[in-house]
PDB file of C-alpha atoms in Angstrom:
ATOM      1  CA  MET K   1       0.000   0.000   0.000  1.00 53.00           C
ATOM      2  CA  LYS K   2       1.351   3.397  -0.996  1.00 69.00           C
ATOM      3  CA  GLU K   3       1.680   5.816   1.892  1.00 77.00           C
ATOM      4  CA  PHE K   4       0.664   9.431   1.585  1.00 92.00           C
ATOM      5  CA  ASP K   5       1.517  12.437   3.722  1.00 95.00           C
ATOM      6  CA  TYR K   6      -2.151  13.410   4.113  1.00 96.00           C
ATOM      7  CA  TYR K   7      -5.524  11.781   3.521  1.00 96.00           C
ATOM      8  CA  ILE K   8      -8.613  13.798   2.608  1.00 96.00           C
ATOM      9  CA  PHE K   9     -12.119  12.368   2.587  1.00 96.00           C
ATOM     10  CA  ILE K  10     -15.083  14.172   1.000  1.00 94.00           C
ATOM     11  CA  ASP K  11     -18.576  12.725   1.269  1.00 93.00           C
ATOM     12  CA  TYR K  12     -22.298  13.559   1.060  1.00 90.00           C
ATOM     13  CA  SER K  13     -25.343  12.562   3.033  1.00 87.00           C
ATOM     14  CA  VAL K  14     -28.715  13.701   1.692  1.00 86.00           C
ATOM     15  CA  ASN K  15     -28.377  17.493   1.938  1.00 90.00           C
ATOM     16  CA  LEU K  16     -25.000  17.688   3.705  1.00 94.00           C
ATOM     17  CA  ILE K  17     -21.410  17.647   2.468  1.00 94.00           C
ATOM     18  CA  GLY K  18     -18.291  17.345   4.551  1.00 95.00           C
ATOM     19  CA  TYR K  19     -14.598  16.635   4.565  1.00 96.00           C
ATOM     20  CA  THR K  20     -11.897  15.412   6.916  1.00 97.00           C
ATOM     21  CA  ILE K  21      -8.136  15.816   6.628  1.00 97.00           C
ATOM     22  CA  ILE K  22      -5.753  13.587   8.563  1.00 97.00           C
ATOM     23  CA  GLU K  23      -1.974  13.114   8.633  1.00 96.00           C
ATOM     24  CA  LYS K  24      -0.485   9.729   7.748  1.00 94.00           C
ATOM     25  CA  ASN K  25       0.768   8.979  11.279  1.00 93.00           C
ATOM     26  CA  LYS K  26      -2.520   9.922  12.902  1.00 96.00           C
ATOM     27  CA  LEU K  27      -4.455   7.780  10.406  1.00 95.00           C
ATOM     28  CA  PHE K  28      -2.698   4.645  11.604  1.00 92.00           C
ATOM     29  CA  ASP K  29      -3.254   5.655  15.257  1.00 95.00           C
ATOM     30  CA  LEU K  30      -6.938   6.259  14.523  1.00 97.00           C
ATOM     31  CA  VAL K  31      -7.747   2.948  12.831  1.00 95.00           C
ATOM     32  CA  PRO K  32      -7.831   0.737  15.972  1.00 95.00           C
ATOM     33  CA  LYS K  33     -10.136   3.242  17.674  1.00 95.00           C
ATOM     34  CA  ILE K  34     -12.751   3.130  14.895  1.00 95.00           C
ATOM     35  CA  SER K  35     -13.162  -0.609  14.475  1.00 91.00           C
ATOM     36  CA  LYS K  36     -16.883  -0.377  15.335  1.00 90.00           C
ATOM     37  CA  PHE K  37     -17.647   2.184  12.626  1.00 89.00           C
ATOM     38  CA  ALA K  38     -19.805   0.983   9.722  1.00 85.00           C
ATOM     39  CA  HIS K  39     -21.573   2.350   6.666  1.00 81.00           C
ATOM     40  CA  TYR K  40     -24.806   3.820   7.958  1.00 80.00           C
ATOM     41  CA  LYS K  41     -26.915   2.776   4.974  1.00 75.00           C
ATOM     42  CA  ASN K  42     -26.038  -0.906   5.523  1.00 74.00           C
ATOM     43  CA  LEU K  43     -27.133  -0.997   9.169  1.00 79.00           C
ATOM     44  CA  LYS K  44     -30.318  -2.530  10.526  1.00 84.00           C
ATOM     45  CA  ASN K  45     -30.487  -0.811  13.914  1.00 86.00           C
ATOM     46  CA  LYS K  46     -29.468   2.718  12.978  1.00 85.00           C
ATOM     47  CA  SER K  47     -30.531   4.601  16.100  1.00 85.00           C
ATOM     48  CA  SER K  48     -28.618   2.399  18.533  1.00 88.00           C
ATOM     49  CA  TYR K  49     -25.576   2.555  16.221  1.00 90.00           C
ATOM     50  CA  ILE K  50     -25.649   6.371  16.242  1.00 90.00           C
ATOM     51  CA  HIS K  51     -26.050   6.421  20.015  1.00 91.00           C
ATOM     52  CA  SER K  52     -23.098   4.082  20.668  1.00 92.00           C
ATOM     53  CA  ILE K  53     -20.855   5.691  18.021  1.00 94.00           C
ATOM     54  CA  LYS K  54     -21.401   9.148  19.517  1.00 95.00           C
ATOM     55  CA  GLU K  55     -20.046   7.758  22.778  1.00 95.00           C
ATOM     56  CA  ILE K  56     -17.017   6.212  21.025  1.00 95.00           C
ATOM     57  CA  ILE K  57     -16.309   9.524  19.263  1.00 96.00           C
ATOM     58  CA  ARG K  58     -16.449  11.376  22.582  1.00 96.00           C
ATOM     59  CA  LYS K  59     -14.585   8.794  24.678  1.00 96.00           C
ATOM     60  CA  ASN K  60     -11.735   8.272  22.170  1.00 95.00           C
ATOM     61  CA  ASN K  61     -11.495  11.943  21.105  1.00 96.00           C
ATOM     62  CA  ILE K  62     -11.866  10.850  17.488  1.00 97.00           C
ATOM     63  CA  LEU K  63     -12.174  14.390  16.126  1.00 97.00           C
ATOM     64  CA  ASP K  64      -8.789  15.319  17.636  1.00 97.00           C
ATOM     65  CA  PHE K  65      -7.076  13.012  15.149  1.00 97.00           C
ATOM     66  CA  PHE K  66      -8.097  15.230  12.236  1.00 98.00           C
ATOM     67  CA  ILE K  67      -6.186  18.345  11.205  1.00 96.00           C
ATOM     68  CA  LYS K  68      -9.390  19.805   9.885  1.00 96.00           C
ATOM     69  CA  TYR K  69     -12.984  18.723   9.328  1.00 97.00           C
ATOM     70  CA  LYS K  70     -16.124  20.522   8.318  1.00 97.00           C
ATOM     71  CA  ILE K  71     -19.748  19.726   7.545  1.00 97.00           C
ATOM     72  CA  LYS K  72     -21.998  22.139   5.654  1.00 96.00           C
ATOM     73  CA  GLU K  73     -25.286  22.111   3.818  1.00 95.00           C
ATOM     74  CA  MET K  74     -25.019  20.963   0.215  1.00 91.00           C
ATOM     75  CA  ARG K  75     -25.708  24.447  -1.102  1.00 92.00           C
ATOM     76  CA  GLN K  76     -22.440  25.529   0.548  1.00 92.00           C
ATOM     77  CA  ASN K  77     -20.356  22.881  -1.224  1.00 88.00           C
ATOM     78  CA  ILE K  78     -18.079  25.494  -2.807  1.00 90.00           C
ATOM     79  CA  GLU K  79     -16.793  26.333   0.691  1.00 93.00           C
ATOM     80  CA  ILE K  80     -15.845  22.691   1.216  1.00 92.00           C
ATOM     81  CA  TYR K  81     -14.036  22.504  -2.127  1.00 90.00           C
ATOM     82  CA  LEU K  82     -12.218  25.804  -1.531  1.00 92.00           C
ATOM     83  CA  ASP K  83     -10.968  24.558   1.856  1.00 94.00           C
ATOM     84  CA  VAL K  84      -9.624  21.400   0.217  1.00 92.00           C
ATOM     85  CA  PHE K  85      -7.984  23.332  -2.638  1.00 90.00           C
ATOM     86  CA  ASP K  86      -6.396  25.775  -0.169  1.00 92.00           C
ATOM     87  CA  PHE K  87      -5.002  22.805   1.713  1.00 93.00           C
ATOM     88  CA  LEU K  88      -3.596  21.326  -1.523  1.00 90.00           C
ATOM     89  CA  LYS K  89      -2.024  24.649  -2.443  1.00 88.00           C
ATOM     90  CA  GLY K  90      -0.448  25.019   0.995  1.00 89.00           C
ATOM     91  CA  HIS K  91       0.958  21.491   0.914  1.00 90.00           C
ATOM     92  CA  SER K  92       2.244  21.351  -2.649  1.00 83.00           C
ATOM     93  CA  ASN K  93       5.338  19.350  -1.653  1.00 84.00           C
ATOM     94  CA  CYS K  94       3.268  16.576  -0.098  1.00 87.00           C
ATOM     95  CA  ILE K  95       1.776  13.407  -1.518  1.00 90.00           C
ATOM     96  CA  ILE K  96      -1.968  13.526  -0.848  1.00 90.00           C
ATOM     97  CA  PHE K  97      -4.739  10.939  -1.147  1.00 93.00           C
ATOM     98  CA  ILE K  98      -8.311  12.154  -1.710  1.00 92.00           C
ATOM     99  CA  SER K  99     -11.405   9.979  -1.597  1.00 93.00           C
ATOM    100  CA  ILE K 100     -14.559  11.588  -2.941  1.00 91.00           C
ATOM    101  CA  ASP K 101     -18.140  10.522  -3.486  1.00 86.00           C
ATOM    102  CA  ASP K 102     -18.554   8.698  -6.814  1.00 87.00           C
ATOM    103  CA  HIS K 103     -20.982  11.294  -8.205  1.00 84.00           C
ATOM    104  CA  GLU K 104     -18.466  14.114  -7.930  1.00 84.00           C
ATOM    105  CA  TYR K 105     -15.371  12.100  -8.788  1.00 89.00           C
ATOM    106  CA  PRO K 106     -14.927  12.851 -12.554  1.00 88.00           C
ATOM    107  CA  ASN K 107     -15.167  16.638 -12.261  1.00 82.00           C
ATOM    108  CA  PHE K 108     -13.246  16.825  -9.015  1.00 85.00           C
ATOM    109  CA  GLU K 109     -10.409  14.700 -10.411  1.00 85.00           C
ATOM    110  CA  LYS K 110     -10.073  16.996 -13.443  1.00 84.00           C
ATOM    111  CA  PHE K 111      -9.955  20.048 -11.235  1.00 82.00           C
ATOM    112  CA  VAL K 112      -7.298  18.546  -8.936  1.00 84.00           C
ATOM    113  CA  LYS K 113      -5.132  17.635 -11.937  1.00 81.00           C
ATOM    114  CA  VAL K 114      -5.185  21.282 -13.027  1.00 80.00           C
ATOM    115  CA  ILE K 115      -4.135  22.433  -9.556  1.00 76.00           C
ATOM    116  CA  ASP K 116      -1.743  19.623  -8.659  1.00 69.00           C
ATOM    117  CA  GLY K 117      -1.088  17.144 -11.423  1.00 63.00           C
ATOM    118  CA  THR K 118       1.130  14.421  -9.991  1.00 75.00           C
ATOM    119  CA  LYS K 119       1.290  14.424  -6.203  1.00 82.00           C
ATOM    120  CA  THR K 120      -2.398  14.080  -5.459  1.00 88.00           C
ATOM    121  CA  ILE K 121      -4.294  10.851  -6.050  1.00 89.00           C
ATOM    122  CA  VAL K 122      -8.094  11.123  -6.287  1.00 91.00           C
ATOM    123  CA  LYS K 123     -10.106   7.946  -5.825  1.00 92.00           C
ATOM    124  CA  PRO K 124     -13.874   7.419  -5.924  1.00 93.00           C
ATOM    125  CA  GLU K 125     -15.314   6.208  -2.642  1.00 91.00           C
ATOM    126  CA  SER K 126     -16.544   2.964  -4.222  1.00 91.00           C
ATOM    127  CA  LYS K 127     -12.951   2.007  -5.118  1.00 94.00           C
ATOM    128  CA  LEU K 128     -11.746   2.022  -1.521  1.00 93.00           C
ATOM    129  CA  ILE K 129     -10.851  -1.495  -0.471  1.00 92.00           C
ATOM    130  CA  LYS K 130     -12.880  -2.683   2.498  1.00 91.00           C
ATOM    131  CA  ASN K 131     -11.063  -2.733   5.859  1.00 90.00           C
ATOM    132  CA  THR K 132      -8.049  -0.733   4.651  1.00 92.00           C
ATOM    133  CA  PRO K 133      -7.089   2.302   6.765  1.00 93.00           C
ATOM    134  CA  GLU K 134      -8.481   4.567   4.025  1.00 94.00           C
ATOM    135  CA  TYR K 135     -11.812   2.754   4.007  1.00 93.00           C
ATOM    136  CA  ARG K 136     -12.029   2.753   7.804  1.00 94.00           C
ATOM    137  CA  ALA K 137     -11.271   6.493   7.983  1.00 95.00           C
ATOM    138  CA  SER K 138     -13.923   7.242   5.354  1.00 94.00           C
ATOM    139  CA  LEU K 139     -16.483   5.680   7.695  1.00 93.00           C
ATOM    140  CA  VAL K 140     -15.764   8.382  10.272  1.00 96.00           C
ATOM    141  CA  LEU K 141     -16.944  11.101   7.881  1.00 95.00           C
ATOM    142  CA  ASP K 142     -19.925   8.994   6.793  1.00 92.00           C
ATOM    143  CA  THR K 143     -20.916   8.650  10.439  1.00 93.00           C
ATOM    144  CA  LEU K 144     -20.346  12.335  11.266  1.00 95.00           C
ATOM    145  CA  LEU K 145     -22.555  13.342   8.338  1.00 95.00           C
ATOM    146  CA  ASN K 146     -25.339  11.061   9.511  1.00 92.00           C
ATOM    147  CA  ILE K 147     -25.093  12.285  13.107  1.00 94.00           C
ATOM    148  CA  GLU K 148     -25.338  15.890  11.875  1.00 94.00           C
ATOM    149  CA  ARG K 149     -28.194  15.069   9.506  1.00 91.00           C
ATOM    150  CA  LEU K 150     -30.202  13.446  12.328  1.00 89.00           C
ATOM    151  CA  LYS K 151     -29.618  16.458  14.586  1.00 87.00           C
ATOM    152  CA  ARG K 152     -31.294  18.771  12.069  1.00 79.00           C
TER     153      ARG K 152
END
């Protein structure tokens, strides 16, 4: 598995969009703490999952592992993309992995290639290999989006 300096995850949930950014070393520290995370849409007992995961997030200080994270309404998606592009610009000497929702992948990949052609790898969410650190970390954002969506 190729190692990157930073990992960025961008995802959607109904009317919300969000991203997380994590350093390589923190990603590998995070993975054992998120073993109970799952894809929300595949769960049978969603409310008890959300309740127990909120406690895991609080108890293990999951959000402290991320350099930056943000969740906004879908109509504010440009703010999310600008944050990610600012991060790419500020870390131009780094090798960066980005996972993005499949719907947005083709356009987002083209845009990233214009900004940073060779050091940033963009991968659609569906191409993440199950149980890899990248896949596991993407579940954190999926869960955060669903927690926020249920709050509203």
